[in-house]
Coordinates of C-alpha atoms in Angstrom, one line a residue:
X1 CA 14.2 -11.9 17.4
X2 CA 15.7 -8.8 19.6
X3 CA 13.9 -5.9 19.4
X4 CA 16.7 -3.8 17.6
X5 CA 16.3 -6.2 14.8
X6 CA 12.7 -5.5 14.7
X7 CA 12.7 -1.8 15.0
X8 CA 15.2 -2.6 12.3
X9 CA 12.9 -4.3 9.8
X10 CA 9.9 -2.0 10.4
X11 CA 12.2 1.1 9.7
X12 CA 13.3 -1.0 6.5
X13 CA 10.0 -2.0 5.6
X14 CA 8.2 2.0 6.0
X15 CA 11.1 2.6 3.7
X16 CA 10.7 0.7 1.4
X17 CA 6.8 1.3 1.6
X18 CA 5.7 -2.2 2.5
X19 CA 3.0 -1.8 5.3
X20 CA 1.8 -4.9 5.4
X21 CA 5.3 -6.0 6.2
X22 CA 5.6 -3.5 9.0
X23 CA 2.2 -3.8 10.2
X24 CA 2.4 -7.5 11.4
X25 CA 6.0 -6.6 12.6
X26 CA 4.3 -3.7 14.8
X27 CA 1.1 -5.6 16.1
X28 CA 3.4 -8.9 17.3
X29 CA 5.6 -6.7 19.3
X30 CA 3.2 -3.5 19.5
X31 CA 4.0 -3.6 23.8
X32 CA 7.6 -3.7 23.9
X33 CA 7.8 -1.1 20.7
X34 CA 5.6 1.1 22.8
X35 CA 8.6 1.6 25.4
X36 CA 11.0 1.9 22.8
X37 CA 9.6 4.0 19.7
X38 CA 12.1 7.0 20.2
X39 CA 14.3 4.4 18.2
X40 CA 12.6 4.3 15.1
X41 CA 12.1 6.9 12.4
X42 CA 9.7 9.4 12.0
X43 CA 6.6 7.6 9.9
X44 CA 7.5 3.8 11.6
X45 CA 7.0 5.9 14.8
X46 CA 3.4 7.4 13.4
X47 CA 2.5 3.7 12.6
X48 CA 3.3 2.3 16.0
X49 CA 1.3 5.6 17.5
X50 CA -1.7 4.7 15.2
X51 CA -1.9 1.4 16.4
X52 CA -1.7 1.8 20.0
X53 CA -4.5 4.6 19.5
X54 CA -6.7 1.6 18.6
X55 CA -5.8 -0.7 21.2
X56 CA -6.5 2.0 23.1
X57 CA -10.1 2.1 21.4
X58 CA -10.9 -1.2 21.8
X59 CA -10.5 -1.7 18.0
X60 CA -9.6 -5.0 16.8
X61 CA -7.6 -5.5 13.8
X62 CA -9.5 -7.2 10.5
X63 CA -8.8 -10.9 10.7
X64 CA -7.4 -12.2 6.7
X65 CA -10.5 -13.9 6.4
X66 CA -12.6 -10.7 6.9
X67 CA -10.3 -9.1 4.7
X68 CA -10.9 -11.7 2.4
X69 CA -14.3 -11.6 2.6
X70 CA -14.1 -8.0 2.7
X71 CA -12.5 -8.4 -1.1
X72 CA -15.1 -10.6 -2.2
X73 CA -17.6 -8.7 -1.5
X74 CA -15.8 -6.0 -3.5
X75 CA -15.0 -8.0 -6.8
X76 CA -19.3 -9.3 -6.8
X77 CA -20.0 -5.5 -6.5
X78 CA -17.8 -4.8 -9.5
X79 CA -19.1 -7.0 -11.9
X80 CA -22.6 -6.3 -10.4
X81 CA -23.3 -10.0 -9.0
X82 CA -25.8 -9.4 -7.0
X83 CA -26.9 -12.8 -6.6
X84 CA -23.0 -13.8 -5.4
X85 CA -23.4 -10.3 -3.0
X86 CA -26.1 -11.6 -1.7
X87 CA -24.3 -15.3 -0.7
X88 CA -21.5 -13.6 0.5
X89 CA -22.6 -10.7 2.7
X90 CA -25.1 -13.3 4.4
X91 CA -23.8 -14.5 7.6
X92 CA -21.3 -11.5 8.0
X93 CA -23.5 -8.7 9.3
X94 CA -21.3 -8.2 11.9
X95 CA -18.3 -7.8 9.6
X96 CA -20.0 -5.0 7.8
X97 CA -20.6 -3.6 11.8
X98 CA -16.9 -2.5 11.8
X99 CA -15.4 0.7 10.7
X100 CA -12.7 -0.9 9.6
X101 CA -14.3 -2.5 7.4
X102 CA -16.7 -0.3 5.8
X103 CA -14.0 1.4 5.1
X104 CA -12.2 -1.0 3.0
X105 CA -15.3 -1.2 0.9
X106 CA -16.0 0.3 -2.5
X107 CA -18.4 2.4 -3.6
X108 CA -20.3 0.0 -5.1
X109 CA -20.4 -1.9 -2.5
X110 CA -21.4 -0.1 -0.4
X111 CA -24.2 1.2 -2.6
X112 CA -24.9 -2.3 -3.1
X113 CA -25.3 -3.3 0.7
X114 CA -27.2 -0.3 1.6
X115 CA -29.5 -1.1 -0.9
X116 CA -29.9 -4.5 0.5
X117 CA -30.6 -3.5 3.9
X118 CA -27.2 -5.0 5.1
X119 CA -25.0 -1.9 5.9
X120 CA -26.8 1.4 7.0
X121 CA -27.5 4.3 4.7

């Protein structure tokens, strides 16, 4: 695919407000869109800044199995599973070491893990 027709389909897809969409558009070409983002409107252009900000950082993006887990992790902590909490947040300590994803956590989640001793207080 060119890259017109991509800055194409990410302008389409910030229109039409589907990030996900526009997000994997913008992290498989993020290096040749970083040359050429004077082409794209103003909020596709933010998005492309954002994400070179955390290459820039060293930040890797969640993987969809974090995510996944991530959402797990979420749903046990709404119905107050602690038990399934517990299976779940066991071999992914270093998942809950990321911003990224603490920040995709709920409230309850997170007040869940902290009481665990699994995310920091």
């Amino acid at each position: 695919m060119q890259l017109s027709e991509v800055i194409t389909k990410i302008n389409k897809s910030v229109d039409e407000m589907d990030l996900v969409t526009a997000r994997t558009y913008i992290e498989e070409n993020l290096d040749e869109l970083e040359d050429q983002k004077h082409l794209m409107k103003g909020n596709a252009r933010e998005l492309v800044n954002f994400f070179i900000e955390k290459r820039n950082k060293g930040e890797q993006p969640l993987t969809r199995q974090e995510m996944s887990d991530i959402y797990a992790v979420n749903v046990y902590a709404k119905r107050f599973d602690v038990r399934g909490l517990k299976l779940m947040a066991k071999n992914k300590k270093e998942l809950f070491m990321k911003q990224e994803a603490l920040n995709n956590l709920s409230a309850d989640s997170k007040t869940l893990l902290k009481s665990m001793g699994i995310i920091e207080k």
